[in-house]
Amino acid sequence: MVYMHTVKRLITEFIPTNYNLHITVDRVGRAFTGVTTVTGSVTTNKIMLHAHELQISSVTVDGKAYEWAMGADDELTIAGAAPGECTVVVNYSGKITDQLHGLYPCKYKLNGEPKEVLATQFESHYARNVFPCVDEPAAKATFDLTLTTETGVTVLSNMPAKSQTESNKQLVTTFDTTPKMSTYLLAFVIGDFISKNGKTKNGIDVTIYATPAQTTASLNFALKHSIDTIDFFEDYFGVPYPLPKSDAVALPDFANGAMENWGLVTYRESALLYNPSVTSIASKQYISTVISHELSHQWFGNLVTMAWWDDLWLNESFATIMEYVCVDAIYPEWNVWLDFNLNEAVYAMRRDSLAGVQSVKIDVHHPDELQSVFDGAIVYAKGACLLRMMREYVGEAAFKAGLTAYFKKHAYSNTSGSDLWNALQAASGKNVGDFMDKWLTQNGFPVVSATSNKDGVDLTQKQFVIGPNNEPTKLWPIPLENGIFEAKQATIAKTGTPFRLNANDTNFYITKYDQTLSEAILQHISSGKAAVVERAQLLKEQSLLAKSPELSSAELVNLINAYESETDEKVWGMLSSVIGELKRFVDPDTPAEAALKTIARTLAAPMYKKLGWQASPNESEDDTMLRSTIIGTMLYGENANAITKARELYATQTLEQMDSELRDLILIAEVRHGDNAAAIDNLLKQYEQTENVDIRSSICDGVTATDNPEQIARLISLLKNTSLIRTQDTAMWYVRLLNNRHARTAAWQWLQTEWSWVEQTFGGDKSYDAFPRYSASILATREQLNEYIAFFTPKLTDTAIKRAINVGINDITARVELLEADKAAVEQKLSSFRA
Ligand code: BES
Ligand code: ZN
């Protein structure tokens, strides 16, 4: 897959206005036949449609048979048409394949029997695998879909069914005409489903579907949250939800997290189904954000769509910030903006500090590039951070008013970034485009050095880079309390006690304080007077700085010790991640490791004492979640009481009975400290039997924690067993094994040996680049770096993974150099701390 060229835009030849689609699906025969009748206008003298692996049997234009030919880039060319309105009819057939796009089967078991449902995944350019069309986001048209299927199934599409009849033992379902929309948003799903439905305030029908292997109780949370979300966005955007119904379907096989098909959103089961007794609170919060993300797309993306894929950031960055705006309004007690600061911003900044990472806005020549060009850390996370900074800059009222105007002006059509900036500029009176331009088109972000002197504080900005870099010279317009700091240097008044920049942590830069300033902040934190945002932000910024020569990693040891009275769940999450960073520096069974374990369990001990293992009846969700972080830290610290307690729970409770916050930890503790082989036997058997994704995910976490070489070999041999480990989960299993230092070499070897299988299985999906990318985020020795370079350099010709490889090399190099530079200092600091 090598695309050096720019694809032709077919809309320049033919502008479709309506598709009448008849598709007859033969599930058992793994095939379908179709008749596409498309009406539109020819602008020159030919009609071009996209078709991928479709067998075309005939083409007519206005009733007359026409010659046609298939060319490169999936182009079906029908020559000799006259300019003006016409109707094209294409008869064709196609295949249902196992790749998770186009039309594909999702497999599951019901009472031990194999079953399947069929589903579509058309984004970014797979509608052409199911019907000939101008498969470009700007080619909006209305759709009339008729599906002929087996009987006894539920058949869903974007719009409600307007008729359903049975003839010849087949079910014929015709759907209402859709509004004008892009091809990538069309969808249908066929199969046996359980469901639960309700209505929004304004009477929109909302239904949640899952296979009968799930429980109806697991649909309740998604139903409530979908209704709340639609109510919220109707009010926030000031534009009603545009369709009569909103369906959500949990699919057993799903390449991504979820897909915003208009009126028929599809989800991975773990992103939709909430079972109160087995799903963790973190998963419930994740489900909420995914639902809010996809439903925000019903406006941002579906009602108003980017004209071309180079503005996909506009879709995805926006949906990512709206997740937080919406969930924060519905569940203010979750304090999700702090999660935003610690999750999205850290994810974005870690990636964006490596050389070779793309900017948020970037050219797209071919939609196949999307898999790798749209880096989640950048197009989702960084883009969302930049939009949040912009929202603070214009103010919430102008932000909201600008969006409403944007939706009203561009409904049912296409836009680019400047259309949004214009709307926000009109609403705020501020030059939004100018402010955002440098942030969006330059990769990287700044670190501001703050040095106090007697007149105030001197500020200097420069690009923050870790690992190999070539003298960055970029500058950014940085929002300060009273104005924009755009130059290299400035001096400002020393305000605040202590002095801090970016006090609410809403801007996309980090600060390096001089010793005087940072001691004052640390003092403020140890004294217990600092607010949560401040405590979290310092950990975040210092742990990023420690990855660069700006700060020695040994300083992190001092830093975490300033948090000895920490009680906040989110700050603790960050603390435990900083402890995780320090783990890389210590070798197994060394005094340094013992010291780090002592520090960890000493820090966690007060909260361990307070929270124990048992949730008290009225405790906050935060405390319930914190218990798991604390026990995890105690287990890492090899606290005997914690280990005994975990093993006792393993021995006495079923997986379903275990506390959903603690289940992963209990399984990991048993696998590490109990009878390895017996535990893994037992857990893998249950993995095979259960259809519950929460249980499956805990089992994956548990068994991959083993240090037993035989068991490691056994798990590695299961990675290609797709009837046990679904292809949607292979990458997760691989990453867990690679993260386990006892299994790392074997897992990395597996990837190299099985590469052609990986390429064949994941080649067309967004998850393909996860393999080079995650590998690079974990491998840590010079030897592994050299192996990575030797193995992946010949694969740089594959556009889908080229960037992941180039950045990956920088990522491992940075880690190796950091370990070499700071290891001795960290070890020394640790041993001086707890002898
Ligand atoms: N539209 C995307 C999914 C997508 C993007 C499919 C590009 C194909 C190409 C969807 O809205 C999305 O962003 N899904 C995320 C989950 C989300 C909550 C972050 C995903 O699938 O990772
Ligand atoms: Zn999205």
PDB file of C-alpha atoms in Angstrom, residues 629 652 695 698:
ATOM      1  CA  THR A 629      -5.189   3.036  42.931  1.00  0.00           C
ATOM      2  CA  THR A 652     -13.403 -17.125  47.814  1.00  0.00           C
ATOM      3  CA  ILE A 695     -14.644  -9.789  32.786  1.00  0.00           C
ATOM      4  CA  SER A 698      -9.789  -8.180  33.685  1.00  0.00           C
TER       5      SER A 698
END
